[in-house]
């Protein structure tokens, strides 16, 4: 993954329409990218472990303070999970600038990572968090929960780690930290100030060149050469 030249919030968002769940009363809506300056992005399977409701609760708060901010939810899951999240977003929380885009290809993800102001992954005990690495490779800072793999590589130079609630599935409590972090990311322009550090972290630790170098070093040690 790498930053895609020529992608802007307006021209990229305007390429998309929403993806309602099967049997939904909602219809696909074409996004008007000209309405937005900022993008909060989550790329995740629609599963309980990903704790996507925490981002929806947070969006209810930051949509009011940052009205030109779009929240994009990319990923798929069982129809039941899609329905639960979309009904929560639109019926319960009355979100106006949150868009479910369904699954997307890697080239399309690169464009979304490029335009995002910040990427979010709130998973509980995420094994690693590859989507965060992909996001940072495109120069976008990240917000992650203090659980599992992301806490080992996400720091203040590239984003932030938010505290875990006492009950790991108390998504309302978790949303408090997400909201604060999203507001900071946009108001402090993390995208501008942390872009270089994001790319450097990926280049130094997760690039193909680094993986090949580590493989060669390991092989030499094993063969004693």
PDB file of C-alpha atoms in Angstrom:
ATOM      1  CA  UNK A   1       0.000   0.000   0.000  1.00  0.00           C
ATOM      2  CA  UNK A   2       1.106   3.562  -0.686  1.00  0.00           C
ATOM      3  CA  UNK A   3      -0.375   7.038  -0.902  1.00  0.00           C
ATOM      4  CA  UNK A   4      -2.293   7.556  -4.145  1.00  0.00           C
ATOM      5  CA  UNK A   5      -1.565  10.816  -5.942  1.00  0.00           C
ATOM      6  CA  UNK A   6      -4.522  12.939  -7.031  1.00  0.00           C
ATOM      7  CA  UNK A   7      -6.977  11.575  -4.467  1.00  0.00           C
ATOM      8  CA  UNK A   8      -8.936  14.234  -2.611  1.00  0.00           C
ATOM      9  CA  UNK A   9     -11.765  13.841  -0.143  1.00  0.00           C
ATOM     10  CA  UNK A  10     -14.210  15.355  -2.621  1.00  0.00           C
ATOM     11  CA  UNK A  11     -13.310  13.416  -5.745  1.00  0.00           C
ATOM     12  CA  UNK A  12     -12.802  10.108  -3.973  1.00  0.00           C
ATOM     13  CA  UNK A  13     -15.897  10.124  -1.765  1.00  0.00           C
ATOM     14  CA  UNK A  14     -18.011  11.146  -4.738  1.00  0.00           C
ATOM     15  CA  UNK A  15     -17.146   7.820  -6.411  1.00  0.00           C
ATOM     16  CA  UNK A  16     -19.035   5.857  -3.743  1.00  0.00           C
ATOM     17  CA  UNK A  17     -22.590   4.922  -2.924  1.00  0.00           C
ATOM     18  CA  UNK A  18     -23.664   3.347   0.344  1.00  0.00           C
ATOM     19  CA  UNK A  19     -24.308  -0.409   0.602  1.00  0.00           C
ATOM     20  CA  UNK A  20     -27.470  -1.216   2.601  1.00  0.00           C
ATOM     21  CA  UNK A  21     -27.883  -4.703   4.011  1.00  0.00           C
ATOM     22  CA  UNK A  22     -29.999  -7.212   2.105  1.00  0.00           C
ATOM     23  CA  UNK A  23     -33.664  -6.573   2.767  1.00  0.00           C
ATOM     24  CA  UNK A  24     -33.026  -3.110   4.188  1.00  0.00           C
ATOM     25  CA  UNK A  25     -35.564  -0.325   3.901  1.00  0.00           C
ATOM     26  CA  UNK A  26     -32.673   1.981   3.043  1.00  0.00           C
ATOM     27  CA  UNK A  27     -31.653   2.598  -0.555  1.00  0.00           C
ATOM     28  CA  UNK A  28     -28.102   3.108  -1.823  1.00  0.00           C
ATOM     29  CA  UNK A  29     -27.162   6.775  -1.540  1.00  0.00           C
ATOM     30  CA  UNK A  30     -24.476   8.412  -3.659  1.00  0.00           C
ATOM     31  CA  UNK A  31     -22.094  10.341  -1.416  1.00  0.00           C
ATOM     32  CA  UNK A  32     -21.572  14.034  -2.139  1.00  0.00           C
ATOM     33  CA  UNK A  33     -17.880  14.437  -1.395  1.00  0.00           C
ATOM     34  CA  UNK A  34     -18.076  18.235  -1.590  1.00  0.00           C
ATOM     35  CA  UNK A  35     -19.785  18.286   1.818  1.00  0.00           C
ATOM     36  CA  UNK A  36     -16.768  16.901   3.666  1.00  0.00           C
ATOM     37  CA  UNK A  37     -13.279  18.014   4.593  1.00  0.00           C
ATOM     38  CA  UNK A  38     -12.362  15.212   7.015  1.00  0.00           C
ATOM     39  CA  UNK A  39     -12.731  11.432   6.939  1.00  0.00           C
ATOM     40  CA  UNK A  40     -12.684   8.921   9.791  1.00  0.00           C
ATOM     41  CA  UNK A  41     -12.125   5.425   8.418  1.00  0.00           C
ATOM     42  CA  UNK A  42     -12.539   1.951   9.825  1.00  0.00           C
ATOM     43  CA  UNK A  43     -11.793  -1.163   7.766  1.00  0.00           C
ATOM     44  CA  UNK A  44     -12.913  -4.288   9.579  1.00  0.00           C
ATOM     45  CA  UNK A  45     -15.037  -7.374   9.456  1.00  0.00           C
ATOM     46  CA  UNK A  46     -18.453  -6.667  10.924  1.00  0.00           C
ATOM     47  CA  UNK A  47     -17.959  -8.858  13.979  1.00  0.00           C
ATOM     48  CA  UNK A  48     -18.364  -8.388  17.723  1.00  0.00           C
ATOM     49  CA  UNK A  49     -14.597  -8.433  18.385  1.00  0.00           C
ATOM     50  CA  UNK A  50     -14.131  -5.356  16.158  1.00  0.00           C
ATOM     51  CA  UNK A  51     -16.349  -3.245  18.476  1.00  0.00           C
ATOM     52  CA  UNK A  52     -17.637  -1.061  15.663  1.00  0.00           C
ATOM     53  CA  UNK A  53     -20.508   0.269  17.846  1.00  0.00           C
ATOM     54  CA  UNK A  54     -17.857   2.183  19.813  1.00  0.00           C
ATOM     55  CA  UNK A  55     -17.033   4.198  16.701  1.00  0.00           C
ATOM     56  CA  UNK A  56     -20.731   4.805  16.030  1.00  0.00           C
ATOM     57  CA  UNK A  57     -21.256   6.152  19.549  1.00  0.00           C
ATOM     58  CA  UNK A  58     -18.210   8.378  19.061  1.00  0.00           C
ATOM     59  CA  UNK A  59     -19.520   9.595  15.703  1.00  0.00           C
ATOM     60  CA  UNK A  60     -22.707  10.739  17.394  1.00  0.00           C
ATOM     61  CA  UNK A  61     -20.561  13.153  19.399  1.00  0.00           C
ATOM     62  CA  UNK A  62     -18.003  14.336  16.858  1.00  0.00           C
ATOM     63  CA  UNK A  63     -20.546  14.764  14.055  1.00  0.00           C
ATOM     64  CA  UNK A  64     -21.986  17.654  16.077  1.00  0.00           C
ATOM     65  CA  UNK A  65     -18.633  19.340  16.710  1.00  0.00           C
ATOM     66  CA  UNK A  66     -17.077  18.498  13.349  1.00  0.00           C
ATOM     67  CA  UNK A  67     -20.037  18.579  10.940  1.00  0.00           C
ATOM     68  CA  UNK A  68     -17.854  18.371   7.837  1.00  0.00           C
ATOM     69  CA  UNK A  69     -16.498  14.973   8.918  1.00  0.00           C
ATOM     70  CA  UNK A  70     -17.542  11.744   7.207  1.00  0.00           C
ATOM     71  CA  UNK A  71     -17.267   8.353   8.905  1.00  0.00           C
ATOM     72  CA  UNK A  72     -16.658   5.441   6.544  1.00  0.00           C
ATOM     73  CA  UNK A  73     -17.239   1.829   7.569  1.00  0.00           C
ATOM     74  CA  UNK A  74     -15.655  -0.594   5.133  1.00  0.00           C
ATOM     75  CA  UNK A  75     -16.134  -4.331   5.497  1.00  0.00           C
ATOM     76  CA  UNK A  76     -18.742  -7.001   5.491  1.00  0.00           C
ATOM     77  CA  UNK A  77     -20.233  -9.670   7.707  1.00  0.00           C
ATOM     78  CA  UNK A  78     -23.405 -11.668   8.212  1.00  0.00           C
ATOM     79  CA  UNK A  79     -26.597  -9.867   7.203  1.00  0.00           C
ATOM     80  CA  UNK A  80     -27.641  -9.862  10.861  1.00  0.00           C
ATOM     81  CA  UNK A  81     -24.498  -7.937  11.821  1.00  0.00           C
ATOM     82  CA  UNK A  82     -24.925  -5.493   8.950  1.00  0.00           C
ATOM     83  CA  UNK A  83     -28.525  -4.864  10.002  1.00  0.00           C
ATOM     84  CA  UNK A  84     -27.629  -4.392  13.661  1.00  0.00           C
ATOM     85  CA  UNK A  85     -24.943  -1.808  12.901  1.00  0.00           C
ATOM     86  CA  UNK A  86     -26.866   0.103  10.243  1.00  0.00           C
ATOM     87  CA  UNK A  87     -30.039   0.219  12.333  1.00  0.00           C
ATOM     88  CA  UNK A  88     -27.990   1.421  15.288  1.00  0.00           C
ATOM     89  CA  UNK A  89     -26.361   4.138  13.176  1.00  0.00           C
ATOM     90  CA  UNK A  90     -29.483   5.454  11.512  1.00  0.00           C
ATOM     91  CA  UNK A  91     -32.416   4.517  13.753  1.00  0.00           C
ATOM     92  CA  UNK A  92     -30.912   4.736  17.232  1.00  0.00           C
ATOM     93  CA  UNK A  93     -28.114   7.302  16.877  1.00  0.00           C
ATOM     94  CA  UNK A  94     -29.545   9.277  13.919  1.00  0.00           C
ATOM     95  CA  UNK A  95     -26.126   9.648  12.310  1.00  0.00           C
ATOM     96  CA  UNK A  96     -26.078  11.888   9.245  1.00  0.00           C
ATOM     97  CA  UNK A  97     -22.533  11.564   7.944  1.00  0.00           C
ATOM     98  CA  UNK A  98     -21.771   7.881   8.487  1.00  0.00           C
ATOM     99  CA  UNK A  99     -21.570   5.646   5.425  1.00  0.00           C
ATOM    100  CA  UNK A 100     -21.400   1.845   5.117  1.00  0.00           C
ATOM    101  CA  UNK A 101     -19.448   1.007   1.964  1.00  0.00           C
ATOM    102  CA  UNK A 102     -19.305  -2.793   2.129  1.00  0.00           C
ATOM    103  CA  UNK A 103     -16.150  -4.706   1.188  1.00  0.00           C
ATOM    104  CA  UNK A 104     -13.660  -3.018  -1.136  1.00  0.00           C
ATOM    105  CA  UNK A 105     -10.666  -4.101  -3.226  1.00  0.00           C
ATOM    106  CA  UNK A 106      -7.097  -3.351  -2.174  1.00  0.00           C
ATOM    107  CA  UNK A 107      -6.628  -0.609  -4.817  1.00  0.00           C
ATOM    108  CA  UNK A 108      -9.807   1.061  -3.571  1.00  0.00           C
ATOM    109  CA  UNK A 109      -8.710   0.710   0.049  1.00  0.00           C
ATOM    110  CA  UNK A 110      -5.484   2.505  -0.835  1.00  0.00           C
ATOM    111  CA  UNK A 111      -7.513   5.460  -2.092  1.00  0.00           C
ATOM    112  CA  UNK A 112      -9.619   5.514   1.073  1.00  0.00           C
ATOM    113  CA  UNK A 113      -6.550   5.262   3.302  1.00  0.00           C
ATOM    114  CA  UNK A 114      -5.036   8.150   1.341  1.00  0.00           C
ATOM    115  CA  UNK A 115      -7.948  10.545   1.897  1.00  0.00           C
ATOM    116  CA  UNK A 116      -8.649   9.548   5.505  1.00  0.00           C
ATOM    117  CA  UNK A 117      -7.813  12.052   8.221  1.00  0.00           C
ATOM    118  CA  UNK A 118      -7.407   9.175  10.661  1.00  0.00           C
ATOM    119  CA  UNK A 119      -7.896   5.411  10.709  1.00  0.00           C
ATOM    120  CA  UNK A 120      -9.564   3.655  13.643  1.00  0.00           C
ATOM    121  CA  UNK A 121      -9.363   0.072  14.863  1.00  0.00           C
ATOM    122  CA  UNK A 122     -11.119  -0.567  18.167  1.00  0.00           C
ATOM    123  CA  UNK A 123     -10.841  -4.368  18.197  1.00  0.00           C
ATOM    124  CA  UNK A 124     -10.595  -6.408  21.377  1.00  0.00           C
ATOM    125  CA  UNK A 125      -7.437  -8.543  21.420  1.00  0.00           C
ATOM    126  CA  UNK A 126      -6.611  -7.908  17.779  1.00  0.00           C
ATOM    127  CA  UNK A 127      -3.881 -10.369  16.792  1.00  0.00           C
ATOM    128  CA  UNK A 128      -1.862  -7.777  14.876  1.00  0.00           C
ATOM    129  CA  UNK A 129      -3.813  -5.019  13.122  1.00  0.00           C
ATOM    130  CA  UNK A 130      -2.620  -5.116   9.510  1.00  0.00           C
ATOM    131  CA  UNK A 131      -5.184  -2.515   8.464  1.00  0.00           C
ATOM    132  CA  UNK A 132      -3.372  -0.013  10.690  1.00  0.00           C
ATOM    133  CA  UNK A 133      -0.098  -0.728   8.900  1.00  0.00           C
ATOM    134  CA  UNK A 134      -1.845  -0.330   5.533  1.00  0.00           C
ATOM    135  CA  UNK A 135      -3.332   2.954   6.691  1.00  0.00           C
ATOM    136  CA  UNK A 136       0.010   4.313   7.909  1.00  0.00           C
ATOM    137  CA  UNK A 137       1.699   3.215   4.676  1.00  0.00           C
ATOM    138  CA  UNK A 138      -0.582   5.720   2.950  1.00  0.00           C
ATOM    139  CA  UNK A 139       0.473   8.438   5.384  1.00  0.00           C
ATOM    140  CA  UNK A 140      -2.576   8.378   7.615  1.00  0.00           C
ATOM    141  CA  UNK A 141      -2.304   8.338  11.433  1.00  0.00           C
ATOM    142  CA  UNK A 142      -4.230   5.772  13.443  1.00  0.00           C
ATOM    143  CA  UNK A 143      -6.223   5.290  16.634  1.00  0.00           C
ATOM    144  CA  UNK A 144      -6.235   1.844  18.251  1.00  0.00           C
ATOM    145  CA  UNK A 145      -7.475   0.218  21.417  1.00  0.00           C
ATOM    146  CA  UNK A 146      -4.980  -0.817  24.100  1.00  0.00           C
ATOM    147  CA  UNK A 147      -5.597  -4.486  23.351  1.00  0.00           C
ATOM    148  CA  UNK A 148      -3.651  -7.054  21.365  1.00  0.00           C
ATOM    149  CA  UNK A 149      -1.071  -6.375  18.675  1.00  0.00           C
ATOM    150  CA  UNK A 150      -1.600  -2.657  17.889  1.00  0.00           C
ATOM    151  CA  UNK A 151      -0.353  -1.540  21.307  1.00  0.00           C
ATOM    152  CA  UNK A 152       3.091  -2.860  20.338  1.00  0.00           C
ATOM    153  CA  UNK A 153       3.590  -0.451  17.419  1.00  0.00           C
ATOM    154  CA  UNK A 154       1.106   2.425  17.675  1.00  0.00           C
ATOM    155  CA  UNK A 155       2.475   5.405  19.600  1.00  0.00           C
ATOM    156  CA  UNK A 156       2.106   9.184  19.764  1.00  0.00           C
ATOM    157  CA  UNK A 157       4.337   9.699  16.742  1.00  0.00           C
ATOM    158  CA  UNK A 158       1.823   7.957  14.476  1.00  0.00           C
ATOM    159  CA  UNK A 159      -1.455   8.303  16.377  1.00  0.00           C
ATOM    160  CA  UNK A 160      -2.590   7.120  19.785  1.00  0.00           C
ATOM    161  CA  UNK A 161      -3.713   4.189  21.890  1.00  0.00           C
ATOM    162  CA  UNK A 162      -6.960   4.588  23.821  1.00  0.00           C
ATOM    163  CA  UNK A 163      -7.642   3.020  27.205  1.00  0.00           C
ATOM    164  CA  UNK A 164      -9.637  -0.166  27.541  1.00  0.00           C
ATOM    165  CA  UNK A 165     -12.920  -0.105  29.504  1.00  0.00           C
ATOM    166  CA  UNK A 166     -13.265  -2.396  32.483  1.00  0.00           C
ATOM    167  CA  UNK A 167     -15.842  -4.368  30.527  1.00  0.00           C
ATOM    168  CA  UNK A 168     -14.179  -4.940  27.142  1.00  0.00           C
ATOM    169  CA  UNK A 169     -17.531  -4.843  25.374  1.00  0.00           C
ATOM    170  CA  UNK A 170     -18.776  -1.647  26.983  1.00  0.00           C
ATOM    171  CA  UNK A 171     -18.704   0.182  23.672  1.00  0.00           C
ATOM    172  CA  UNK A 172     -20.235   3.373  25.053  1.00  0.00           C
ATOM    173  CA  UNK A 173     -17.360   3.761  27.500  1.00  0.00           C
ATOM    174  CA  UNK A 174     -14.817   2.869  24.826  1.00  0.00           C
ATOM    175  CA  UNK A 175     -16.367   5.495  22.558  1.00  0.00           C
ATOM    176  CA  UNK A 176     -15.365   8.272  24.948  1.00  0.00           C
ATOM    177  CA  UNK A 177     -11.674   7.727  24.230  1.00  0.00           C
ATOM    178  CA  UNK A 178     -12.296   7.313  20.508  1.00  0.00           C
ATOM    179  CA  UNK A 179     -14.221  10.574  20.353  1.00  0.00           C
ATOM    180  CA  UNK A 180     -11.499  12.505  22.172  1.00  0.00           C
ATOM    181  CA  UNK A 181      -8.825  11.013  19.905  1.00  0.00           C
ATOM    182  CA  UNK A 182     -10.768  11.729  16.695  1.00  0.00           C
ATOM    183  CA  UNK A 183     -11.371  15.325  17.730  1.00  0.00           C
ATOM    184  CA  UNK A 184      -7.667  15.731  18.526  1.00  0.00           C
ATOM    185  CA  UNK A 185      -6.613  14.119  15.262  1.00  0.00           C
ATOM    186  CA  UNK A 186      -8.677  16.522  13.202  1.00  0.00           C
ATOM    187  CA  UNK A 187      -8.257  19.710  15.213  1.00  0.00           C
ATOM    188  CA  UNK A 188      -4.495  19.206  15.587  1.00  0.00           C
ATOM    189  CA  UNK A 189      -4.094  18.072  11.964  1.00  0.00           C
ATOM    190  CA  UNK A 190      -2.364  14.785  12.720  1.00  0.00           C
ATOM    191  CA  UNK A 191      -2.511  13.982   9.009  1.00  0.00           C
ATOM    192  CA  UNK A 192      -0.170  16.867   8.304  1.00  0.00           C
ATOM    193  CA  UNK A 193       2.105  16.530  11.317  1.00  0.00           C
ATOM    194  CA  UNK A 194       2.384  12.727  11.580  1.00  0.00           C
ATOM    195  CA  UNK A 195       2.287  11.595   7.953  1.00  0.00           C
ATOM    196  CA  UNK A 196       6.058  11.287   7.628  1.00  0.00           C
ATOM    197  CA  UNK A 197       6.363   9.294  10.872  1.00  0.00           C
ATOM    198  CA  UNK A 198       3.617   6.916   9.733  1.00  0.00           C
ATOM    199  CA  UNK A 199       5.376   6.143   6.480  1.00  0.00           C
ATOM    200  CA  UNK A 200       8.741   5.825   8.208  1.00  0.00           C
ATOM    201  CA  UNK A 201       7.434   3.333  10.771  1.00  0.00           C
ATOM    202  CA  UNK A 202       6.042   1.107   8.029  1.00  0.00           C
ATOM    203  CA  UNK A 203       9.166   1.419   5.887  1.00  0.00           C
ATOM    204  CA  UNK A 204      11.467   0.567   8.785  1.00  0.00           C
ATOM    205  CA  UNK A 205       9.502  -2.327  10.240  1.00  0.00           C
ATOM    206  CA  UNK A 206       6.921  -3.731   7.808  1.00  0.00           C
ATOM    207  CA  UNK A 207       8.054  -3.031   4.242  1.00  0.00           C
ATOM    208  CA  UNK A 208       8.909  -5.823   1.802  1.00  0.00           C
ATOM    209  CA  UNK A 209      12.530  -4.668   1.861  1.00  0.00           C
ATOM    210  CA  UNK A 210      12.639  -4.954   5.655  1.00  0.00           C
ATOM    211  CA  UNK A 211      11.021  -8.401   5.604  1.00  0.00           C
ATOM    212  CA  UNK A 212      13.532  -9.621   3.017  1.00  0.00           C
ATOM    213  CA  UNK A 213      16.416  -8.206   5.040  1.00  0.00           C
ATOM    214  CA  UNK A 214      15.174  -9.929   8.205  1.00  0.00           C
ATOM    215  CA  UNK A 215      14.745 -13.200   6.299  1.00  0.00           C
ATOM    216  CA  UNK A 216      18.297 -13.042   4.970  1.00  0.00           C
ATOM    217  CA  UNK A 217      19.680 -12.237   8.430  1.00  0.00           C
ATOM    218  CA  UNK A 218      17.766 -15.126   9.993  1.00  0.00           C
ATOM    219  CA  UNK A 219      18.848 -17.534   7.263  1.00  0.00           C
ATOM    220  CA  UNK A 220      22.503 -16.590   7.726  1.00  0.00           C
ATOM    221  CA  UNK A 221      22.247 -17.182  11.457  1.00  0.00           C
ATOM    222  CA  UNK A 222      20.641 -20.587  10.936  1.00  0.00           C
ATOM    223  CA  UNK A 223      23.276 -21.599   8.337  1.00  0.00           C
ATOM    224  CA  UNK A 224      26.063 -19.948  10.333  1.00  0.00           C
ATOM    225  CA  UNK A 225      27.341 -18.021   7.326  1.00  0.00           C
TER     226      UNK A 225
END
